[in-house]
């Protein structure tokens, strides 16, 4: 028995030594983003590589008692509101964009909870969550996250919770194994794994032939009827095929807003536009409009909650596809959002 224990101790020593060496290599090789503004669109250039991983592992930087505008939503929020430009227009707060491509309301709620859990009460009182909404954000979990073995399945953020052991899966939902206050230490400890992930990705890219991808600014024409039909068919399948939105995601949004307000934060709900051809042809857009009107009526007069509508910015030629604004149009979106954020001179709106 003593021999077995001694061999186990020797093995453990060499494993720790090897891991220490891996840390010594990975820590300087994988510096964390140094920009003042968190931006999930920059994930590919960071050690985290993907938007969900970036949002999950970078959020500790929001634990500061200064005014913060935290943008949440899906890829049209990423394309429409660039933090660097908004920061120039909103000098009274730090602007962060933690939107995740393909997110629905469940992931927005999860992101709010993940931000709040790493913040002190003082930092929470300086939050203004900006939630960009359109019908795709209200995709039902059964359509968005269903998997054959798990119902409704793991979101992209759930996958990041479990990937490195920060959380464990239970029947009642994710349970944190690493206390949120130790998140930065945990990120440091997993840097060898992040480095391996990066090397594997780069090797895969090197082995694949390069493809030319048109920049959004080059896509100057409105899609033709056939392409429009393909886009509409995609969203019909994405949303589950029922032709209408359920009430549950809107109830999730109301609950999320209540959570933010209870922490001392504020909420700005931004109604995002679609090109006219898309909005006019989709039954989900019509359903969204009915639910959105009811939501506005329900929340009317609620302290710390405001609405901004961009739905009139719906010219087809302003979009690079069926959802995303062109870069030149994003400037207009940013200007209108900045006007709402700067509504009260010298402070953020909704104070």
CSV table of C-alpha atoms in Angstrom, one decimal:
chain,number,residue,atom,x,y,z
A,1,UNK,CA,0.0,0.0,0.0
A,2,UNK,CA,2.8,2.4,0.8
A,3,UNK,CA,4.4,1.7,-2.5
A,4,UNK,CA,1.1,2.5,-4.3
A,5,UNK,CA,0.7,5.7,-2.4
A,6,UNK,CA,4.3,6.7,-3.1
A,7,UNK,CA,3.9,6.0,-6.8
A,8,UNK,CA,0.6,8.0,-6.8
A,9,UNK,CA,2.3,10.9,-5.1
A,10,UNK,CA,5.2,10.8,-7.6
A,11,UNK,CA,2.7,10.7,-10.5
A,12,UNK,CA,0.7,13.6,-9.0
A,13,UNK,CA,3.9,15.6,-8.6
A,14,UNK,CA,4.9,15.2,-12.2
A,15,UNK,CA,1.4,16.0,-13.4
A,16,UNK,CA,1.4,19.2,-11.4
A,17,UNK,CA,4.9,20.0,-12.7
A,18,UNK,CA,3.7,19.5,-16.3
A,19,UNK,CA,0.6,21.6,-15.7
A,20,UNK,CA,2.7,24.3,-14.2
A,21,UNK,CA,4.9,24.3,-17.3
A,22,UNK,CA,1.8,24.5,-19.5
A,23,UNK,CA,0.6,27.5,-17.4
A,24,UNK,CA,4.0,29.2,-17.8
A,25,UNK,CA,3.6,28.9,-21.5
A,26,UNK,CA,-0.1,29.7,-21.9
A,27,UNK,CA,-0.4,32.7,-19.6
A,28,UNK,CA,1.9,35.0,-21.6
A,29,UNK,CA,0.7,33.4,-24.9
A,30,UNK,CA,-3.0,34.1,-24.2
A,31,UNK,CA,-3.3,37.7,-22.9
A,32,UNK,CA,-6.8,38.7,-22.1
A,33,UNK,CA,-8.5,41.5,-24.1
A,34,UNK,CA,-7.3,44.9,-22.8
A,35,UNK,CA,-10.0,47.1,-24.4
A,36,UNK,CA,-12.2,49.1,-22.0
A,37,UNK,CA,-15.3,48.0,-23.8
A,38,UNK,CA,-16.3,44.3,-23.8
A,39,UNK,CA,-17.4,43.2,-27.3
A,40,UNK,CA,-18.3,39.7,-28.2
A,41,UNK,CA,-17.8,40.6,-31.9
A,42,UNK,CA,-14.1,40.6,-31.0
A,43,UNK,CA,-14.2,37.1,-29.6
A,44,UNK,CA,-12.4,35.6,-32.7
A,45,UNK,CA,-9.4,37.7,-31.9
A,46,UNK,CA,-9.4,36.9,-28.2
A,47,UNK,CA,-8.3,33.7,-26.3
A,48,UNK,CA,-12.0,32.8,-26.1
A,49,UNK,CA,-12.7,32.6,-29.9
A,50,UNK,CA,-16.5,32.3,-29.7
A,51,UNK,CA,-19.1,34.8,-28.6
A,52,UNK,CA,-20.6,32.6,-25.8
A,53,UNK,CA,-17.2,31.8,-24.4
A,54,UNK,CA,-16.1,35.4,-24.5
A,55,UNK,CA,-19.3,36.6,-22.7
A,56,UNK,CA,-19.1,33.9,-20.1
A,57,UNK,CA,-15.4,34.2,-19.3
A,58,UNK,CA,-15.0,38.0,-19.6
A,59,UNK,CA,-17.9,39.2,-17.5
A,60,UNK,CA,-15.9,39.8,-14.2
A,61,UNK,CA,-14.8,43.1,-15.8
A,62,UNK,CA,-18.3,44.4,-15.2
A,63,UNK,CA,-17.8,44.4,-11.4
A,64,UNK,CA,-17.1,48.1,-11.3
A,65,UNK,CA,-19.2,50.9,-9.7
A,66,UNK,CA,-19.4,53.1,-12.8
A,67,UNK,CA,-22.2,53.7,-15.2
A,68,UNK,CA,-22.4,50.8,-17.7
A,69,UNK,CA,-24.6,50.3,-20.7
A,70,UNK,CA,-24.6,46.5,-21.3
A,71,UNK,CA,-26.1,45.5,-24.7
A,72,UNK,CA,-27.7,42.1,-25.0
A,73,UNK,CA,-29.5,40.3,-27.8
A,74,UNK,CA,-28.7,38.4,-31.0
A,75,UNK,CA,-26.4,39.0,-34.0
A,76,UNK,CA,-28.4,42.1,-35.2
A,77,UNK,CA,-27.4,43.8,-31.9
A,78,UNK,CA,-23.8,42.9,-32.6
A,79,UNK,CA,-24.0,44.3,-36.2
A,80,UNK,CA,-26.1,47.3,-35.3
A,81,UNK,CA,-24.4,48.7,-32.2
A,82,UNK,CA,-20.6,48.9,-32.2
A,83,UNK,CA,-19.2,49.7,-28.8
A,84,UNK,CA,-16.3,51.8,-30.0
A,85,UNK,CA,-18.7,54.1,-31.9
A,86,UNK,CA,-21.3,54.2,-29.1
A,87,UNK,CA,-18.6,55.0,-26.6
A,88,UNK,CA,-17.8,58.2,-28.6
A,89,UNK,CA,-21.5,59.2,-28.5
A,90,UNK,CA,-22.1,58.2,-24.8
A,91,UNK,CA,-19.2,59.6,-22.8
A,92,UNK,CA,-21.1,59.3,-19.5
A,93,UNK,CA,-20.9,55.5,-19.4
A,94,UNK,CA,-18.8,52.5,-20.5
A,95,UNK,CA,-20.6,50.7,-23.3
A,96,UNK,CA,-20.3,46.9,-23.6
A,97,UNK,CA,-21.8,44.6,-26.2
A,98,UNK,CA,-22.4,41.1,-24.9
A,99,UNK,CA,-24.8,40.0,-27.6
A,100,UNK,CA,-24.6,36.4,-28.9
A,101,UNK,CA,-25.5,35.3,-32.4
A,102,UNK,CA,-28.6,33.1,-32.4
A,103,UNK,CA,-29.6,34.1,-28.8
A,104,UNK,CA,-33.2,33.9,-27.7
A,105,UNK,CA,-34.8,35.3,-24.5
A,106,UNK,CA,-33.5,32.4,-22.4
A,107,UNK,CA,-29.9,33.2,-23.2
A,108,UNK,CA,-30.6,36.9,-22.6
A,109,UNK,CA,-32.0,36.0,-19.1
A,110,UNK,CA,-29.0,33.8,-18.5
A,111,UNK,CA,-26.6,36.5,-19.5
A,112,UNK,CA,-28.3,39.0,-17.1
A,113,UNK,CA,-28.0,36.4,-14.3
A,114,UNK,CA,-24.3,35.7,-15.1
A,115,UNK,CA,-23.5,39.4,-15.0
A,116,UNK,CA,-25.3,40.0,-11.8
A,117,UNK,CA,-23.6,37.1,-10.0
A,118,UNK,CA,-20.1,38.5,-10.5
A,119,UNK,CA,-21.1,42.1,-9.4
A,120,UNK,CA,-21.2,43.8,-6.1
A,121,UNK,CA,-24.4,45.5,-5.1
A,122,UNK,CA,-22.7,48.8,-5.8
A,123,UNK,CA,-21.8,47.7,-9.4
A,124,UNK,CA,-25.3,46.4,-10.0
A,125,UNK,CA,-26.8,49.8,-9.2
A,126,UNK,CA,-24.9,51.2,-12.1
A,127,UNK,CA,-26.2,48.8,-14.8
A,128,UNK,CA,-28.3,49.8,-17.7
A,129,UNK,CA,-29.2,46.7,-19.7
A,130,UNK,CA,-30.0,47.5,-23.3
A,131,UNK,CA,-32.0,44.6,-24.8
A,132,UNK,CA,-32.4,44.5,-28.6
A,133,UNK,CA,-35.7,42.8,-29.5
A,134,UNK,CA,-37.3,41.4,-32.7
A,135,UNK,CA,-39.3,38.3,-33.4
A,136,UNK,CA,-36.3,36.0,-33.6
A,137,UNK,CA,-35.3,36.8,-30.0
A,138,UNK,CA,-38.6,35.2,-28.9
A,139,UNK,CA,-38.0,31.8,-30.4
A,140,UNK,CA,-39.4,29.1,-28.1
A,141,UNK,CA,-36.8,27.0,-26.2
A,142,UNK,CA,-38.4,23.8,-27.7
A,143,UNK,CA,-37.5,25.1,-31.2
A,144,UNK,CA,-34.2,26.7,-30.4
A,145,UNK,CA,-32.5,24.4,-27.9
A,146,UNK,CA,-34.2,21.0,-28.2
A,147,UNK,CA,-32.0,18.0,-28.5
A,148,UNK,CA,-33.0,14.3,-28.6
A,149,UNK,CA,-31.4,13.5,-25.3
A,150,UNK,CA,-32.3,16.7,-23.4
A,151,UNK,CA,-35.4,18.8,-23.4
A,152,UNK,CA,-35.2,21.7,-23.9
A,153,UNK,CA,-31.5,21.2,-24.2
A,154,UNK,CA,-28.4,23.3,-23.3
A,155,UNK,CA,-28.0,26.8,-24.6
A,156,UNK,CA,-24.7,28.0,-25.9
A,157,UNK,CA,-24.0,29.6,-22.5
A,158,UNK,CA,-24.9,26.4,-20.7
A,159,UNK,CA,-22.3,24.6,-22.8
A,160,UNK,CA,-19.7,27.1,-21.7
A,161,UNK,CA,-20.7,26.7,-18.0
A,162,UNK,CA,-20.0,23.0,-18.2
A,163,UNK,CA,-17.1,23.0,-20.6
A,164,UNK,CA,-14.3,23.6,-18.1
A,165,UNK,CA,-16.1,22.5,-14.9
A,166,UNK,CA,-17.2,26.0,-13.7
A,167,UNK,CA,-20.7,24.5,-13.2
A,168,UNK,CA,-22.2,21.1,-13.0
A,169,UNK,CA,-25.5,20.0,-14.6
A,170,UNK,CA,-28.4,19.0,-12.3
A,171,UNK,CA,-32.1,18.3,-12.9
A,172,UNK,CA,-32.7,21.8,-11.3
A,173,UNK,CA,-30.4,23.6,-13.6
A,174,UNK,CA,-26.7,24.6,-13.5
A,175,UNK,CA,-25.0,24.7,-10.1
A,176,UNK,CA,-21.8,26.7,-9.8
A,177,UNK,CA,-18.7,24.7,-8.6
A,178,UNK,CA,-16.4,27.7,-8.8
A,179,UNK,CA,-17.6,30.7,-6.7
A,180,UNK,CA,-18.2,33.7,-9.1
A,181,UNK,CA,-15.7,35.8,-7.2
A,182,UNK,CA,-13.0,33.4,-8.4
A,183,UNK,CA,-13.8,33.6,-12.0
A,184,UNK,CA,-10.6,35.4,-13.0
A,185,UNK,CA,-8.5,32.8,-11.2
A,186,UNK,CA,-10.5,30.1,-13.0
A,187,UNK,CA,-9.8,31.7,-16.4
A,188,UNK,CA,-6.1,31.8,-15.7
A,189,UNK,CA,-6.1,28.1,-14.7
A,190,UNK,CA,-7.8,27.0,-18.0
A,191,UNK,CA,-5.5,29.0,-20.2
A,192,UNK,CA,-3.6,25.9,-21.3
A,193,UNK,CA,-6.9,24.5,-22.6
A,194,UNK,CA,-7.7,27.7,-24.3
A,195,UNK,CA,-4.3,27.6,-26.0
A,196,UNK,CA,-4.9,24.1,-27.2
A,197,UNK,CA,-8.3,25.1,-28.5
A,198,UNK,CA,-6.7,28.0,-30.4
A,199,UNK,CA,-3.9,25.9,-31.9
A,200,UNK,CA,-6.4,23.3,-33.0
A,201,UNK,CA,-8.6,26.0,-34.6
A,202,UNK,CA,-5.6,27.6,-36.4
A,203,UNK,CA,-4.4,24.2,-37.6
A,204,UNK,CA,-7.9,23.4,-39.0
A,205,UNK,CA,-8.0,26.8,-40.8
A,206,UNK,CA,-4.6,26.1,-42.3
A,207,UNK,CA,-5.8,22.8,-43.7
A,208,UNK,CA,-8.9,24.2,-45.3
A,209,UNK,CA,-8.9,26.2,-48.5
A,210,UNK,CA,-9.6,29.9,-48.0
A,211,UNK,CA,-13.0,31.1,-49.2
A,212,UNK,CA,-13.7,34.7,-50.4
A,213,UNK,CA,-16.4,36.2,-48.2
A,214,UNK,CA,-18.1,39.4,-49.3
A,215,UNK,CA,-18.1,42.2,-46.7
A,216,UNK,CA,-21.5,43.5,-45.7
A,217,UNK,CA,-20.7,46.8,-47.3
A,218,UNK,CA,-20.3,45.1,-50.7
A,219,UNK,CA,-23.8,43.5,-50.6
A,220,UNK,CA,-25.5,46.5,-52.1
A,221,UNK,CA,-28.6,44.9,-53.7
A,222,UNK,CA,-31.9,43.9,-52.2
A,223,UNK,CA,-32.3,40.1,-52.3
A,224,UNK,CA,-34.5,38.8,-55.1
A,225,UNK,CA,-37.7,37.0,-54.7
A,226,UNK,CA,-36.1,33.6,-54.7
A,227,UNK,CA,-33.6,34.6,-52.0
A,228,UNK,CA,-36.2,36.2,-50.0
A,229,UNK,CA,-38.2,33.0,-50.0
A,230,UNK,CA,-35.2,31.1,-48.8
A,231,UNK,CA,-34.7,33.5,-45.9
A,232,UNK,CA,-38.4,33.3,-44.9
A,233,UNK,CA,-38.2,29.5,-45.1
A,234,UNK,CA,-35.2,29.5,-42.8
A,235,UNK,CA,-36.9,31.5,-40.2
A,236,UNK,CA,-40.1,29.5,-40.4
A,237,UNK,CA,-38.0,26.4,-39.6
A,238,UNK,CA,-35.9,28.2,-37.0
A,239,UNK,CA,-39.0,29.4,-35.1
A,240,UNK,CA,-40.6,26.0,-35.0
A,241,UNK,CA,-43.2,26.3,-37.8
A,242,UNK,CA,-46.2,27.4,-35.8
A,243,UNK,CA,-46.5,30.8,-37.4
A,244,UNK,CA,-46.9,32.5,-34.1
A,245,UNK,CA,-45.0,33.4,-30.9
A,246,UNK,CA,-45.8,31.9,-27.6
A,247,UNK,CA,-46.4,34.0,-24.5
A,248,UNK,CA,-43.7,32.3,-22.4
A,249,UNK,CA,-40.7,34.2,-23.8
A,250,UNK,CA,-42.4,37.5,-23.1
A,251,UNK,CA,-43.1,36.4,-19.6
A,252,UNK,CA,-39.4,35.5,-19.3
A,253,UNK,CA,-38.6,39.1,-20.4
A,254,UNK,CA,-40.9,40.6,-17.8
A,255,UNK,CA,-39.2,38.4,-15.1
A,256,UNK,CA,-35.8,39.4,-16.4
A,257,UNK,CA,-36.7,43.1,-16.1
A,258,UNK,CA,-38.0,42.5,-12.6
A,259,UNK,CA,-34.6,40.9,-11.7
A,260,UNK,CA,-32.7,43.8,-13.1
A,261,UNK,CA,-34.8,46.4,-11.3
A,262,UNK,CA,-34.6,44.5,-8.0
A,263,UNK,CA,-30.8,44.7,-8.2
A,264,UNK,CA,-31.0,48.5,-8.7
A,265,UNK,CA,-30.4,48.5,-12.4
A,266,UNK,CA,-32.4,49.9,-15.3
A,267,UNK,CA,-33.6,48.5,-18.7
A,268,UNK,CA,-33.9,50.0,-22.2
A,269,UNK,CA,-35.9,47.8,-24.6
A,270,UNK,CA,-35.0,48.5,-28.2
A,271,UNK,CA,-37.5,47.4,-30.9
A,272,UNK,CA,-35.2,46.5,-33.8
A,273,UNK,CA,-36.3,46.8,-37.5
A,274,UNK,CA,-36.4,44.3,-40.3
A,275,UNK,CA,-36.4,45.1,-44.0
A,276,UNK,CA,-40.0,45.8,-45.2
A,277,UNK,CA,-40.2,42.7,-47.4
A,278,UNK,CA,-39.3,40.5,-44.4
A,279,UNK,CA,-41.6,42.2,-41.9
A,280,UNK,CA,-44.5,42.2,-44.4
A,281,UNK,CA,-44.2,38.5,-45.3
A,282,UNK,CA,-43.5,36.9,-41.9
A,283,UNK,CA,-46.4,35.8,-39.7
A,284,UNK,CA,-44.0,35.9,-36.8
A,285,UNK,CA,-43.5,39.6,-37.2
A,286,UNK,CA,-47.2,40.2,-37.0
A,287,UNK,CA,-47.4,38.0,-33.9
A,288,UNK,CA,-44.4,39.9,-32.4
A,289,UNK,CA,-46.1,43.2,-32.9
A,290,UNK,CA,-49.2,42.1,-31.0
A,291,UNK,CA,-47.1,40.8,-28.1
A,292,UNK,CA,-44.9,43.8,-28.1
A,293,UNK,CA,-47.8,46.2,-27.9
A,294,UNK,CA,-49.2,44.2,-24.9
A,295,UNK,CA,-45.7,44.3,-23.3
A,296,UNK,CA,-45.5,48.1,-23.7
A,297,UNK,CA,-48.9,48.5,-22.1
A,298,UNK,CA,-48.0,46.1,-19.2
A,299,UNK,CA,-44.8,48.0,-18.5
A,300,UNK,CA,-46.0,51.5,-19.1
A,301,UNK,CA,-44.9,53.8,-16.3
A,302,UNK,CA,-42.6,51.2,-14.7
A,303,UNK,CA,-39.7,53.0,-13.0
A,304,UNK,CA,-36.4,52.2,-14.6
A,305,UNK,CA,-37.8,50.8,-17.8
A,306,UNK,CA,-38.0,52.6,-21.2
A,307,UNK,CA,-38.6,51.7,-24.8
A,308,UNK,CA,-36.9,52.8,-28.0
A,309,UNK,CA,-38.4,52.0,-31.4
A,310,UNK,CA,-36.2,51.7,-34.5
A,311,UNK,CA,-38.9,49.8,-36.4
A,312,UNK,CA,-39.3,52.7,-38.9
A,313,UNK,CA,-35.7,52.1,-40.1
A,314,UNK,CA,-36.9,49.4,-42.4
A,315,UNK,CA,-35.7,50.3,-45.9
A,316,UNK,CA,-34.7,47.1,-47.7
A,317,UNK,CA,-31.6,48.7,-49.2
A,318,UNK,CA,-30.2,49.4,-45.7
A,319,UNK,CA,-29.8,45.7,-44.8
A,320,UNK,CA,-27.1,43.3,-45.9
A,321,UNK,CA,-29.5,40.4,-45.7
A,322,UNK,CA,-32.9,39.7,-44.0
A,323,UNK,CA,-31.9,40.9,-40.6
A,324,UNK,CA,-28.5,42.7,-40.3
A,325,UNK,CA,-28.0,46.4,-41.1
A,326,UNK,CA,-25.1,47.5,-43.3
A,327,UNK,CA,-22.2,49.2,-41.6
A,328,UNK,CA,-23.2,52.7,-42.8
A,329,UNK,CA,-26.7,52.1,-41.4
A,330,UNK,CA,-25.3,51.0,-38.1
A,331,UNK,CA,-24.1,54.5,-37.6
A,332,UNK,CA,-27.7,55.7,-37.7
A,333,UNK,CA,-28.8,53.1,-35.3
A,334,UNK,CA,-26.0,54.0,-32.9
A,335,UNK,CA,-26.9,57.7,-33.1
A,336,UNK,CA,-30.5,57.0,-32.2
A,337,UNK,CA,-29.6,54.7,-29.3
A,338,UNK,CA,-27.1,57.2,-28.0
A,339,UNK,CA,-29.9,59.8,-28.0
A,340,UNK,CA,-31.9,57.6,-25.7
A,341,UNK,CA,-28.9,56.8,-23.4
A,342,UNK,CA,-28.1,60.5,-23.2
A,343,UNK,CA,-31.7,61.5,-22.6
A,344,UNK,CA,-30.9,63.1,-19.2
A,345,UNK,CA,-27.9,65.5,-19.6
A,346,UNK,CA,-24.9,64.4,-17.7
A,347,UNK,CA,-26.2,61.0,-16.8
A,348,UNK,CA,-27.5,57.8,-18.4
A,349,UNK,CA,-31.2,57.7,-19.1
A,350,UNK,CA,-33.8,56.3,-16.7
A,351,UNK,CA,-32.0,57.6,-13.6
